[in-house]
Coordinates of C-alpha atoms in Angstrom, one line a residue:
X1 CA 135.9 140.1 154.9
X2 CA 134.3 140.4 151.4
X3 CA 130.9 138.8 151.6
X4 CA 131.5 137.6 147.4
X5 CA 134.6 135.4 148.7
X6 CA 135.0 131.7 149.0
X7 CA 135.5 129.7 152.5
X8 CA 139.2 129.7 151.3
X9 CA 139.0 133.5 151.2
X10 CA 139.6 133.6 147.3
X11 CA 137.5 135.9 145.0
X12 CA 134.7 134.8 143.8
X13 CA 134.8 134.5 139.3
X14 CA 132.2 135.5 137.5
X15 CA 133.3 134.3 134.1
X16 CA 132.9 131.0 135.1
X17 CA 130.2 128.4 134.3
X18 CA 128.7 126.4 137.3
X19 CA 125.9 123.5 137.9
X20 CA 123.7 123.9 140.9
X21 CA 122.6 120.5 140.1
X22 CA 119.1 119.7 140.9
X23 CA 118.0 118.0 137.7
X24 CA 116.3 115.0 139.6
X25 CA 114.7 112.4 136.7
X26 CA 110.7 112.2 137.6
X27 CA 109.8 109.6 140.3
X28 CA 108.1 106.9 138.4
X29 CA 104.5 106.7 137.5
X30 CA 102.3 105.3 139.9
X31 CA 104.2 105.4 142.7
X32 CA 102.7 105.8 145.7
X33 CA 104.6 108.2 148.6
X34 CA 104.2 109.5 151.7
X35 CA 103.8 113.1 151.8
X36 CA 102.9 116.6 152.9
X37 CA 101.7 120.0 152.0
X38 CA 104.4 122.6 152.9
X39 CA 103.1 125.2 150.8
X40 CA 99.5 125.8 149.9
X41 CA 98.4 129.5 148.4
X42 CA 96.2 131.2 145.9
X43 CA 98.8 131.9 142.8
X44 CA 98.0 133.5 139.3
X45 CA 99.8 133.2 135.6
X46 CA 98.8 135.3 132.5
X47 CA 95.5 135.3 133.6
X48 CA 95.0 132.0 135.0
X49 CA 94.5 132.2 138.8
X50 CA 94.6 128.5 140.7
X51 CA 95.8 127.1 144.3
X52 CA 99.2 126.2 144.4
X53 CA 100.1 123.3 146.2
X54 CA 103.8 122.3 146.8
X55 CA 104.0 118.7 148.7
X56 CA 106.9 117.2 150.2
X57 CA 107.9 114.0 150.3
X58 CA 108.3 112.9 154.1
X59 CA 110.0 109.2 153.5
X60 CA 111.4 107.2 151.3
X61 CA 113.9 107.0 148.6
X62 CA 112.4 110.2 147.6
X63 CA 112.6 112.0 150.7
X64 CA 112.4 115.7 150.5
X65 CA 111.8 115.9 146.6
X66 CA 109.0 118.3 146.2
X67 CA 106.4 117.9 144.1
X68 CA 104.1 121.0 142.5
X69 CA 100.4 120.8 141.9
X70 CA 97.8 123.4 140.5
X71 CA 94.7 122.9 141.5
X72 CA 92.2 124.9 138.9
X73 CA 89.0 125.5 140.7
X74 CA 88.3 128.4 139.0
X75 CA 89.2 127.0 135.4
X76 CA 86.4 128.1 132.8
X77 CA 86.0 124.9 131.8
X78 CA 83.6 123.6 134.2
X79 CA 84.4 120.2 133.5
X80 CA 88.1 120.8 134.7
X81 CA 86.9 122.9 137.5
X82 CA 84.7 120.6 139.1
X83 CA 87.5 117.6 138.4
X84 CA 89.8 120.1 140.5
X85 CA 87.3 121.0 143.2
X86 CA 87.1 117.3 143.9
X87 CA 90.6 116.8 144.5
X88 CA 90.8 119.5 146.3
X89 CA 87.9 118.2 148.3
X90 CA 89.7 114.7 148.8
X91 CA 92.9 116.8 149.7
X92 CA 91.3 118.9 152.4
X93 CA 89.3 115.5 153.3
X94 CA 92.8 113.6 154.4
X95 CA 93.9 116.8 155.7
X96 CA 91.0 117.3 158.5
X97 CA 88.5 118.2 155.9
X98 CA 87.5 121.6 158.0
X99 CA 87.6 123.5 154.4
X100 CA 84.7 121.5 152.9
X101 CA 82.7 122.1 156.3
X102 CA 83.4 125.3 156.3
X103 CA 81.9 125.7 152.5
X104 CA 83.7 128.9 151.3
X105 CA 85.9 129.5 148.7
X106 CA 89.2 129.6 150.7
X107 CA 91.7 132.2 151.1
X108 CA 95.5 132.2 151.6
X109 CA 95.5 132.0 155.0
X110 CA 92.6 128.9 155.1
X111 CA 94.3 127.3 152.7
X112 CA 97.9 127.5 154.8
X113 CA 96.0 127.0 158.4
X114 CA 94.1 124.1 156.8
X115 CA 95.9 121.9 154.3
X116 CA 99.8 122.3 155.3
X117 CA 101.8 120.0 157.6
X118 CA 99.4 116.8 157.6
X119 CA 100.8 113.3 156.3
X120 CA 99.0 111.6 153.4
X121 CA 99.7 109.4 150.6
X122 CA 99.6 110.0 147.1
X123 CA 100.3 108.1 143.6
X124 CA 102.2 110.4 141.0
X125 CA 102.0 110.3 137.3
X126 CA 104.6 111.9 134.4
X127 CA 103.6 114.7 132.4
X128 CA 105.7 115.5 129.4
X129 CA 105.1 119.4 127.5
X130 CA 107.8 120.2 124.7
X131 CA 110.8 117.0 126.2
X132 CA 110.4 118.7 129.9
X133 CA 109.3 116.1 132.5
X134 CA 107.9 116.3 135.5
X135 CA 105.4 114.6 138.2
X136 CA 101.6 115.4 138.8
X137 CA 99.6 114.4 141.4
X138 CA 97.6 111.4 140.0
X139 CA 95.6 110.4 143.6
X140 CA 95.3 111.2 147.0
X141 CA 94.7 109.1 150.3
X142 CA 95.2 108.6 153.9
X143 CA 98.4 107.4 154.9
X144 CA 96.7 104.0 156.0
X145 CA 93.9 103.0 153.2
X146 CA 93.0 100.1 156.3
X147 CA 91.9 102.4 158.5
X148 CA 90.2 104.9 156.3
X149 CA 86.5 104.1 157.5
X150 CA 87.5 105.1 161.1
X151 CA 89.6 108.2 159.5
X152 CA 86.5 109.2 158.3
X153 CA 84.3 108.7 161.3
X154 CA 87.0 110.7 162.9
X155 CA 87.1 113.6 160.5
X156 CA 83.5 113.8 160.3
X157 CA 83.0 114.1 163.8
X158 CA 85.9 117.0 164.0
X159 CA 83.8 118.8 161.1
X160 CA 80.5 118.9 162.9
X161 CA 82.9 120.1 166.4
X162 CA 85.5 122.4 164.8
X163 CA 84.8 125.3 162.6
X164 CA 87.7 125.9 159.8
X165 CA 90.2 127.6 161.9
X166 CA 91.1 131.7 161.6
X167 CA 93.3 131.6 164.3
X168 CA 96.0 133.8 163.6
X169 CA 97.2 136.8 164.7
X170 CA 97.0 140.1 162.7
X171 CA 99.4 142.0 164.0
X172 CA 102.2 139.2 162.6
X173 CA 103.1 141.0 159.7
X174 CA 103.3 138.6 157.2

């Protein structure tokens, strides 16, 4: 069987047009959603080299939309790049905040070990550039703002116990 054939064993068309869909409106400003980091990684365009972020939305009426963040820490204005270290900071703070302890400028692997997989909540905003639309990430927090003080205690106490974690095997090629 032809891989380029349909379920119904027809051939495929090429001359055809097709929508994949995907054209989601942005979620609302201010909203607030619970969410992960699936995807965190050093990433560069012409020139500009940032974290990318990519967060998932864990429940909801947004469930699994993704949202994409760059986080300039290295941005030559220093202005912006202190306003990104911050957020990065508060990120890595919800997250188990073993990136801030450890006090280095993280690497792709860090970044993956450290910020991926762990619930928080954010608040989006809209951008607009040229009538595209999209969603940035306006704040971040734990999931439960009432128990933040003892989240705190918590994460502060894992800081001073746990060093930021290299755990990984290098013979994983990948």
């Amino acid at each position: 069987m032809n891989f380029f054939t349909t379920s119904d064993n027809q051939a495929i068309q090429t001359n055809q047009s097709f929508d994949l869909g995907g054209g989601f409106d942005p979620i609302p400003n201010n909203t607030q959603l619970k969410v992960l980091i699936d995807e965190a990684k050093w990433a560069e365009y012409e020139g500009d080299r940032y974290i990318s972020l990519r967060w998932m939305v864990i429940d909801g009426e947004y469930k699994n939309r993704k949202i994409f963040q760059k986080v300039r820490v290295l941005d030559n204005d220093t202005t912006k790049a202190d306003k990104a270290k911050t957020m990065l900071a508060a990120i890595d703070s919800n997250a188990g905040g073993k990136l801030l302890a450890n006090g280095v400028m993280p690497d792709d692997m860090a970044l993956g070990l450290n910020l991926t997989n762990k619930p928080m909540a954010i608040v989006v905003a809209i951008w607009e550039i040229d009538g595209n639309k999209g969603n940035w990430v306006k704040a971040v927090s734990p999931l439960n703002a009432a128990s933040q003080p003892q989240q705190q205690q918590q994460q502060q106490q894992q800081q001073q116990a746990a060093p930021m974690s290299t755990d990984y095997d290098p013979e994983i090629g990948f």
